[in-house]
Short mmCIF file of C-alpha atoms and ligand atoms in Angstrom, two decimals:
data_model
loop_
_atom_site.label_atom_id
_atom_site.label_comp_id
_atom_site.label_asym_id
_atom_site.label_seq_id
_atom_site.Cartn_x
_atom_site.Cartn_y
_atom_site.Cartn_z
CA MET A 7 -17.12 -11.55 6.45
CA ILE A 8 -20.85 -11.87 6.65
CA SER A 9 -23.14 -13.37 3.98
CA TYR A 10 -26.88 -13.92 3.68
CA GLN A 11 -27.18 -17.38 2.25
CA VAL A 12 -29.78 -19.70 0.70
CA VAL A 13 -29.46 -22.68 3.07
CA GLU A 14 -32.55 -24.33 1.88
CA HIS A 15 -34.41 -23.42 -1.31
CA GLY A 16 -37.50 -21.32 -0.65
CA LYS A 17 -36.65 -20.90 3.09
CA PRO A 18 -35.47 -17.60 4.63
CA LEU A 19 -31.77 -16.66 3.88
CA GLN A 20 -29.54 -17.14 6.89
CA LYS A 21 -26.84 -14.85 8.16
CA VAL A 22 -23.48 -16.80 8.11
CA VAL A 23 -20.14 -15.62 9.27
CA PHE A 24 -16.94 -16.79 7.37
CA GLU A 25 -13.20 -16.27 7.34
CA LYS A 26 -12.37 -13.60 4.79
CA PRO A 27 -10.68 -14.97 1.71
CA LYS A 28 -7.18 -13.87 0.90
CA PRO A 29 -6.79 -12.81 -2.72
CA LYS A 30 -4.30 -14.98 -4.72
CA GLY A 31 -2.75 -14.28 -8.11
CA THR A 32 -4.80 -11.75 -10.02
CA GLU A 33 -7.74 -11.94 -7.67
CA VAL A 34 -9.20 -8.93 -5.97
CA LEU A 35 -11.25 -8.85 -2.66
CA VAL A 36 -13.99 -6.22 -2.78
CA ARG A 37 -15.70 -4.96 0.45
CA ILE A 38 -19.27 -4.70 -0.77
CA THR A 39 -21.16 -1.65 0.23
CA ARG A 40 -24.25 -1.99 -2.02
CA SER A 41 -26.04 -5.10 -3.41
CA GLY A 42 -29.06 -4.86 -5.73
CA VAL A 43 -31.97 -7.37 -5.36
CA CYS A 44 -33.01 -8.76 -8.76
CA HIS A 45 -36.13 -10.73 -9.87
CA SER A 46 -33.89 -13.50 -11.02
CA ASP A 47 -32.74 -14.01 -7.40
CA LEU A 48 -36.22 -15.29 -6.68
CA HIS A 49 -35.75 -18.16 -9.12
CA ILE A 50 -32.42 -19.20 -7.67
CA TRP A 51 -33.95 -18.86 -4.22
CA ASP A 52 -36.76 -21.13 -5.19
CA GLY A 53 -34.24 -23.52 -6.74
CA PHE A 54 -35.74 -23.82 -10.29
CA PHE A 55 -36.95 -22.24 -13.57
CA ASP A 56 -40.37 -23.22 -15.02
CA TRP A 57 -39.86 -24.56 -18.47
CA GLY A 58 -43.64 -25.11 -19.12
CA GLY A 59 -45.52 -28.29 -19.74
CA GLY A 60 -44.70 -29.54 -16.22
CA LYS A 61 -40.92 -29.37 -16.83
CA ARG A 62 -38.40 -27.59 -14.56
CA PHE A 63 -34.79 -26.70 -14.73
CA TYR A 64 -33.21 -27.06 -11.41
CA VAL A 65 -30.32 -24.70 -10.47
CA LYS A 66 -28.55 -27.33 -8.68
CA ASP A 67 -27.84 -28.86 -12.13
CA ARG A 68 -25.60 -25.97 -13.02
CA GLY A 69 -23.72 -26.08 -9.68
CA CYS A 70 -25.81 -23.83 -7.61
CA VAL A 71 -26.23 -26.02 -4.61
CA PRO A 72 -26.98 -24.54 -1.04
CA PRO A 73 -25.50 -23.14 1.03
CA PHE A 74 -25.27 -20.42 -1.59
CA THR A 75 -24.95 -16.63 -1.52
CA LEU A 76 -27.15 -14.79 -4.03
CA GLY A 77 -26.42 -11.28 -5.41
CA HIS A 78 -25.32 -10.15 -8.81
CA GLU A 79 -25.53 -6.33 -8.55
CA PRO A 80 -22.42 -5.55 -6.53
CA PHE A 81 -20.72 -2.31 -5.68
CA GLY A 82 -17.92 -1.80 -3.21
CA VAL A 83 -14.44 -0.78 -2.30
CA VAL A 84 -11.25 -2.64 -3.17
CA GLU A 85 -10.00 -4.13 0.23
CA ALA A 86 -7.12 -6.40 -0.80
CA VAL A 87 -5.37 -7.34 -4.10
CA GLY A 88 -3.54 -10.43 -5.06
CA PRO A 89 0.20 -10.27 -5.98
CA ARG A 90 -0.48 -10.30 -9.69
CA ALA A 91 -3.63 -8.07 -9.79
CA LYS A 92 -3.04 -5.04 -12.19
CA GLY A 93 -4.78 -1.69 -12.63
CA VAL A 94 -6.43 -1.39 -9.29
CA LYS A 95 -5.59 0.03 -5.92
CA VAL A 96 -6.96 -0.72 -2.38
CA GLY A 97 -9.63 1.95 -1.46
CA GLN A 98 -10.98 2.47 -5.04
CA LYS A 99 -14.75 2.21 -5.40
CA ARG A 100 -15.88 -0.04 -8.20
CA ILE A 101 -18.90 -1.86 -9.78
CA VAL A 102 -18.15 -5.51 -10.12
CA TYR A 103 -19.03 -6.95 -13.53
CA PRO A 104 -20.83 -10.11 -12.36
CA TRP A 105 -21.16 -12.20 -15.52
CA ILE A 106 -17.70 -13.69 -15.39
CA GLY A 107 -16.79 -16.58 -17.68
CA CYS A 108 -13.98 -19.11 -17.65
CA GLY A 109 -11.62 -16.44 -19.21
CA LYS A 110 -10.06 -19.04 -21.37
CA CYS A 111 -12.60 -20.18 -24.00
CA ALA A 112 -13.13 -18.50 -27.47
CA VAL A 113 -16.14 -16.54 -26.45
CA CYS A 114 -14.53 -15.28 -23.16
CA LYS A 115 -11.47 -14.32 -25.19
CA ALA A 116 -13.74 -12.40 -27.61
CA GLY A 117 -15.07 -10.40 -24.58
CA GLN A 118 -18.45 -12.27 -24.41
CA ASP A 119 -18.14 -13.82 -20.92
CA ASN A 120 -21.91 -13.81 -20.73
CA TYR A 121 -21.96 -16.46 -23.43
CA CYS A 122 -19.25 -18.78 -21.84
CA ILE A 123 -20.19 -22.40 -22.07
CA SER A 124 -17.34 -24.12 -20.51
CA GLY A 125 -17.14 -22.71 -16.96
CA SER A 126 -19.22 -19.67 -15.99
CA ARG A 127 -18.40 -17.97 -12.76
CA TYR A 128 -21.36 -15.73 -12.61
CA LEU A 129 -21.39 -14.11 -9.16
CA GLY A 130 -24.53 -14.97 -7.31
CA VAL A 131 -25.55 -17.52 -9.86
CA ASN A 132 -22.57 -20.16 -10.04
CA VAL A 133 -20.24 -18.71 -7.38
CA PRO A 134 -20.81 -16.78 -4.10
CA GLY A 135 -22.49 -13.47 -4.81
CA ALA A 136 -23.01 -10.00 -3.32
CA TYR A 137 -25.44 -10.48 -0.51
CA SER A 138 -22.36 -10.33 1.43
CA THR A 139 -19.78 -7.95 2.91
CA HIS A 140 -17.11 -9.30 0.65
CA VAL A 141 -16.76 -10.76 -2.80
CA LEU A 142 -13.75 -12.29 -4.42
CA VAL A 143 -13.31 -11.29 -8.03
CA PRO A 144 -10.97 -13.30 -10.29
CA ASP A 145 -9.38 -10.31 -12.13
CA ALA A 146 -9.28 -6.51 -11.77
CA LYS A 147 -10.57 -6.18 -15.41
CA TYR A 148 -13.97 -7.02 -14.14
CA LEU A 149 -14.08 -3.90 -11.97
CA VAL A 150 -15.62 -0.71 -13.57
CA ASP A 151 -15.29 2.80 -12.38
CA ALA A 152 -18.48 4.68 -11.78
CA ALA A 153 -17.17 7.81 -10.26
CA GLY A 154 -19.85 10.47 -9.80
CA VAL A 155 -22.77 7.95 -9.95
CA GLU A 156 -24.70 7.41 -6.69
CA GLU A 157 -23.66 4.10 -5.22
CA SER A 158 -27.01 2.34 -5.12
CA PHE A 159 -27.76 3.39 -8.67
CA ALA A 160 -24.29 2.19 -9.67
CA ALA A 161 -25.00 -1.26 -8.18
CA THR A 162 -28.12 -1.64 -10.29
CA LEU A 163 -26.17 -0.91 -13.51
CA ALA A 164 -24.46 -4.34 -13.33
CA CYS A 165 -27.70 -6.27 -13.96
CA SER A 166 -30.80 -4.26 -14.49
CA ALA A 167 -29.46 -1.52 -16.69
CA LEU A 168 -26.93 -3.71 -18.41
CA THR A 169 -29.55 -6.34 -19.23
CA ALA A 170 -31.90 -3.76 -20.60
CA TYR A 171 -29.11 -2.08 -22.63
CA SER A 172 -28.01 -5.35 -24.17
CA ALA A 173 -31.62 -6.27 -25.09
CA ALA A 174 -32.19 -2.89 -26.69
CA SER A 175 -29.17 -3.39 -28.94
CA LYS A 176 -31.08 -6.51 -30.38
CA LEU A 177 -34.00 -4.47 -31.64
CA PRO A 178 -34.12 -3.85 -35.45
CA PRO A 179 -33.11 -0.46 -36.78
CA LEU A 180 -35.68 2.06 -35.71
CA GLY A 181 -37.27 4.90 -37.65
CA PRO A 182 -38.43 8.08 -35.97
CA LYS A 183 -42.18 6.90 -36.00
CA ASP A 184 -41.37 3.33 -34.83
CA ARG A 185 -42.81 2.18 -31.60
CA VAL A 186 -41.12 -0.28 -29.12
CA ALA A 187 -43.03 -2.15 -26.36
CA VAL A 188 -41.54 -2.60 -22.97
CA ILE A 189 -43.37 -5.45 -21.58
CA GLY A 190 -43.25 -5.71 -17.67
CA CYS A 191 -42.25 -2.60 -15.70
CA GLY A 192 -40.47 -4.05 -12.74
CA GLY A 193 -36.91 -3.15 -11.95
CA VAL A 194 -35.37 -4.36 -15.15
CA GLY A 195 -38.22 -3.14 -17.36
CA LEU A 196 -38.14 0.38 -15.95
CA SER A 197 -34.39 0.37 -16.76
CA GLY A 198 -35.56 -0.64 -20.26
CA VAL A 199 -37.56 2.54 -20.53
CA ALA A 200 -34.70 4.61 -19.27
CA VAL A 201 -32.18 2.95 -21.61
CA LEU A 202 -34.45 3.34 -24.59
CA ARG A 203 -34.92 7.07 -23.82
CA ALA A 204 -31.17 7.38 -23.36
CA LYS A 205 -30.73 5.85 -26.85
CA GLY A 206 -33.17 8.50 -28.22
CA VAL A 207 -36.19 6.21 -28.84
CA LYS A 208 -39.40 8.26 -28.47
CA GLY A 209 -42.26 5.81 -29.17
CA ILE A 210 -41.97 3.68 -26.00
CA VAL A 211 -45.16 1.79 -25.08
CA ALA A 212 -44.95 0.50 -21.44
CA CYS A 213 -47.01 -2.52 -20.67
CA ASP A 214 -47.86 -3.96 -17.25
CA ILE A 215 -50.82 -5.03 -15.10
CA ASP A 216 -49.93 -2.64 -12.26
CA PRO A 217 -51.00 1.01 -12.68
CA GLY A 218 -48.41 2.27 -10.25
CA LYS A 219 -45.60 0.56 -12.27
CA LEU A 220 -47.17 2.11 -15.56
CA ALA A 221 -47.16 5.62 -13.95
CA LEU A 222 -43.43 5.21 -13.07
CA ALA A 223 -42.75 4.05 -16.73
CA ALA A 224 -44.52 7.23 -17.94
CA LYS A 225 -42.46 9.42 -15.59
CA LEU A 226 -39.18 7.86 -16.93
CA GLY A 227 -40.24 8.66 -20.50
CA ALA A 228 -42.71 6.11 -21.93
CA ARG A 229 -45.11 7.81 -24.30
CA GLU A 230 -47.93 5.42 -24.03
CA THR A 231 -48.93 2.94 -21.32
CA VAL A 232 -51.05 -0.24 -21.77
CA ASP A 233 -52.65 -2.37 -19.17
CA THR A 234 -51.96 -5.87 -20.62
CA ARG A 235 -55.17 -7.21 -19.06
CA SER A 236 -57.37 -4.69 -20.92
CA PRO A 237 -59.32 -6.30 -23.88
CA ASP A 238 -57.74 -3.77 -26.31
CA ALA A 239 -54.10 -4.36 -25.37
CA ALA A 240 -53.33 -6.42 -28.51
CA SER A 241 -54.92 -3.94 -30.88
CA ARG A 242 -53.16 -0.94 -29.12
CA LEU A 243 -49.83 -2.74 -29.59
CA SER A 244 -50.37 -3.75 -33.08
CA GLY A 245 -47.66 -2.64 -35.59
CA ILE A 246 -44.89 -2.19 -33.10
CA ALA A 247 -41.29 -2.45 -34.56
CA GLY A 248 -39.94 -4.22 -31.41
CA ALA A 249 -40.89 -5.66 -28.07
CA ILE A 250 -38.64 -6.36 -25.21
CA ASP A 251 -40.32 -8.84 -22.86
CA PHE A 252 -39.05 -8.35 -19.35
CA VAL A 253 -41.62 -10.92 -18.02
CA GLY A 254 -41.14 -13.95 -20.27
CA ALA A 255 -44.54 -15.66 -19.67
CA PRO A 256 -46.63 -17.34 -22.45
CA ALA A 257 -49.19 -14.53 -22.38
CA THR A 258 -46.49 -11.69 -22.69
CA ALA A 259 -44.73 -13.64 -25.48
CA ALA A 260 -47.93 -14.09 -27.40
CA LEU A 261 -48.77 -10.35 -27.04
CA GLY A 262 -45.19 -9.21 -28.05
CA VAL A 263 -44.82 -11.62 -31.02
CA GLY A 264 -48.32 -11.06 -32.24
CA ALA A 265 -48.05 -7.29 -32.35
CA LEU A 266 -44.88 -7.01 -34.45
CA ARG A 267 -44.99 -5.30 -37.72
CA LYS A 268 -43.31 -7.01 -40.73
CA GLY A 269 -39.59 -7.14 -40.04
CA GLY A 270 -40.09 -6.42 -36.30
CA ARG A 271 -38.22 -8.14 -33.50
CA TYR A 272 -39.33 -9.64 -30.20
CA VAL A 273 -36.46 -9.82 -27.60
CA LEU A 274 -37.05 -12.12 -24.74
CA VAL A 275 -35.34 -11.20 -21.39
CA GLY A 276 -37.68 -12.27 -18.54
CA LEU A 277 -37.54 -15.73 -17.06
CA TYR A 278 -40.98 -16.00 -15.67
CA GLY A 279 -41.40 -19.38 -17.37
CA GLY A 280 -43.67 -21.39 -19.52
CA GLU A 281 -43.47 -22.23 -23.31
CA LEU A 282 -44.10 -20.51 -26.62
CA VAL A 283 -46.33 -22.13 -29.12
CA HIS A 284 -46.62 -20.25 -32.36
CA PRO A 285 -47.54 -21.06 -36.00
CA LEU A 286 -44.32 -21.30 -38.16
CA PRO A 287 -45.37 -19.87 -41.60
CA PRO A 288 -46.02 -16.23 -40.28
CA ILE A 289 -42.57 -16.05 -38.79
CA ALA A 290 -41.19 -16.35 -42.21
CA GLN A 291 -43.90 -14.55 -44.13
CA ARG A 292 -43.74 -11.58 -41.76
CA ALA A 293 -39.95 -11.83 -41.45
CA ILE A 294 -40.03 -11.34 -37.77
CA GLY A 295 -37.23 -12.11 -35.32
CA ILE A 296 -37.58 -13.93 -32.00
CA VAL A 297 -34.30 -13.46 -30.06
CA GLY A 298 -33.21 -14.13 -26.48
CA SER A 299 -31.01 -11.70 -24.60
CA TYR A 300 -29.04 -12.65 -21.40
CA VAL A 301 -27.52 -10.00 -19.21
CA GLY A 302 -24.67 -8.29 -21.16
CA ASN A 303 -20.83 -8.16 -21.72
CA LEU A 304 -18.21 -6.14 -20.06
CA GLN A 305 -17.92 -3.58 -22.81
CA GLU A 306 -21.74 -3.02 -22.79
CA LEU A 307 -21.49 -2.43 -18.92
CA LYS A 308 -18.80 0.14 -19.61
CA GLU A 309 -21.05 1.88 -22.14
CA VAL A 310 -24.09 1.81 -19.67
CA VAL A 311 -21.84 3.38 -16.92
CA ALA A 312 -20.78 6.13 -19.38
CA LEU A 313 -24.45 6.96 -20.03
CA ALA A 314 -25.08 7.09 -16.30
CA LYS A 315 -22.06 9.29 -15.75
CA ARG A 316 -23.17 11.70 -18.46
CA LYS A 317 -26.64 11.76 -16.73
CA LYS A 318 -28.16 10.50 -20.05
CA LEU A 319 -29.55 7.36 -18.20
CA ARG A 320 -32.07 8.32 -15.60
CA PRO A 321 -32.31 6.15 -12.52
CA GLN A 322 -35.43 4.23 -11.80
CA PRO A 323 -36.78 4.62 -8.27
CA ILE A 324 -34.32 3.02 -5.83
CA GLU A 325 -34.91 2.13 -2.18
CA THR A 326 -31.85 1.40 -0.26
CA ARG A 327 -32.59 -0.82 2.73
CA ALA A 328 -30.47 -2.38 5.53
CA ALA A 329 -28.77 -5.65 4.56
CA GLU A 330 -30.62 -7.38 7.53
CA GLY A 331 -33.86 -6.76 5.41
CA ALA A 332 -32.68 -9.18 2.62
CA ASN A 333 -35.58 -11.54 3.27
CA ALA A 334 -38.24 -9.07 3.33
CA ALA A 335 -36.87 -7.59 0.16
CA LEU A 336 -37.08 -10.92 -1.56
CA GLU A 337 -40.71 -11.41 -0.15
CA ASP A 338 -41.74 -7.91 -1.36
CA LEU A 339 -40.30 -8.55 -4.80
CA LYS A 340 -42.10 -11.89 -5.05
CA ALA A 341 -45.47 -10.26 -4.00
CA GLY A 342 -45.01 -7.53 -6.67
CA ARG A 343 -44.73 -4.87 -3.88
CA VAL A 344 -41.42 -3.39 -5.18
CA PHE A 345 -41.57 -0.32 -7.41
CA GLY A 346 -38.15 0.09 -9.09
CA ARG A 347 -35.25 -1.47 -7.33
CA VAL A 348 -34.41 -2.53 -3.68
CA VAL A 349 -30.62 -2.17 -2.98
CA LEU A 350 -29.17 -3.67 0.20
CA ASP A 351 -26.78 -1.62 2.20
CA PHE A 352 -23.87 -3.84 3.26
CA GLY A 353 -21.58 -0.85 4.05
CA THR A 354 -22.97 -0.54 7.50
CA VAL A 355 -22.69 -4.28 8.31
CA ALA A 356 -19.77 -4.82 10.56
CA ALA A 357 -17.43 -7.35 9.08
ZN1 ZN B 13 -30.52 -9.62 -12.40
ZN1 ZN B 14 -15.34 -19.02 -21.25
#
């Protein structure tokens, strides 16, 4: 098998050849054909998250020590199954749910693997991911059938669409006139617009600093677009029922929280970094909610896939590139040159 690995944080990924693992017990070996490139890959590549005030959280402190394989939007074909793997056959095409917990703790047993505290096995975050020809999955229950959904789009459902879907579920109940801001129209933000449309939300206000990304958001169904650098950005957003912040920077948080109507909710998704400083009394007086959202659970992925199968969820622009272009894809994403999602084609990589 061939993987593109972080060998040193911030340096180009390297192509590494390994012996293929043999699935044991309930394990399943998936031959990856598509692997999406996500903004959070950039943080793991860099090796840290910016906590603001000069503080950093280093990914090595949660076990992500190079050499390490990124990639948490996996799609592929079942190549081999362990002796106790159930409900799956060699040759079946599947999305791999990447946010795999320990499988034993109370939250995992309740189907909330993405909240697991005692031993996360998130693909491409804690354990080797999908910038690779093969991924070893601990159990077939983490494989989701996306028959009829184009393969590159299917790969992006595992993080960008799932993350947007789970975040949207944390908005307050919305009336027909309510407006919701989508802050940041990169790959996950554009999925946010598509997910809100699929859920029947009409008053979507797309916010970004890039007119090209705002135009894509409008095409996907945003009713209004706001350049967040314009002086009237705050007044145009004022009175929104909800904001989903796919950037997660001090300026976007201040904009989103500050524009909420009473009872509104700000959902933080983006991991750009920094800290939030906000007066306490108005949080109570205006009864606003500030809530974080991290990826999504397996059931939510199945719901997202069902929306895509029924063509309710429209794909954002997706560019499928050869896997050899993994480094250029990360560089382009870092420089803000990616419109929608880049998905790497591992299907043509000889393994
Ligand atoms: Zn992601
Ligand atoms: Zn767990």
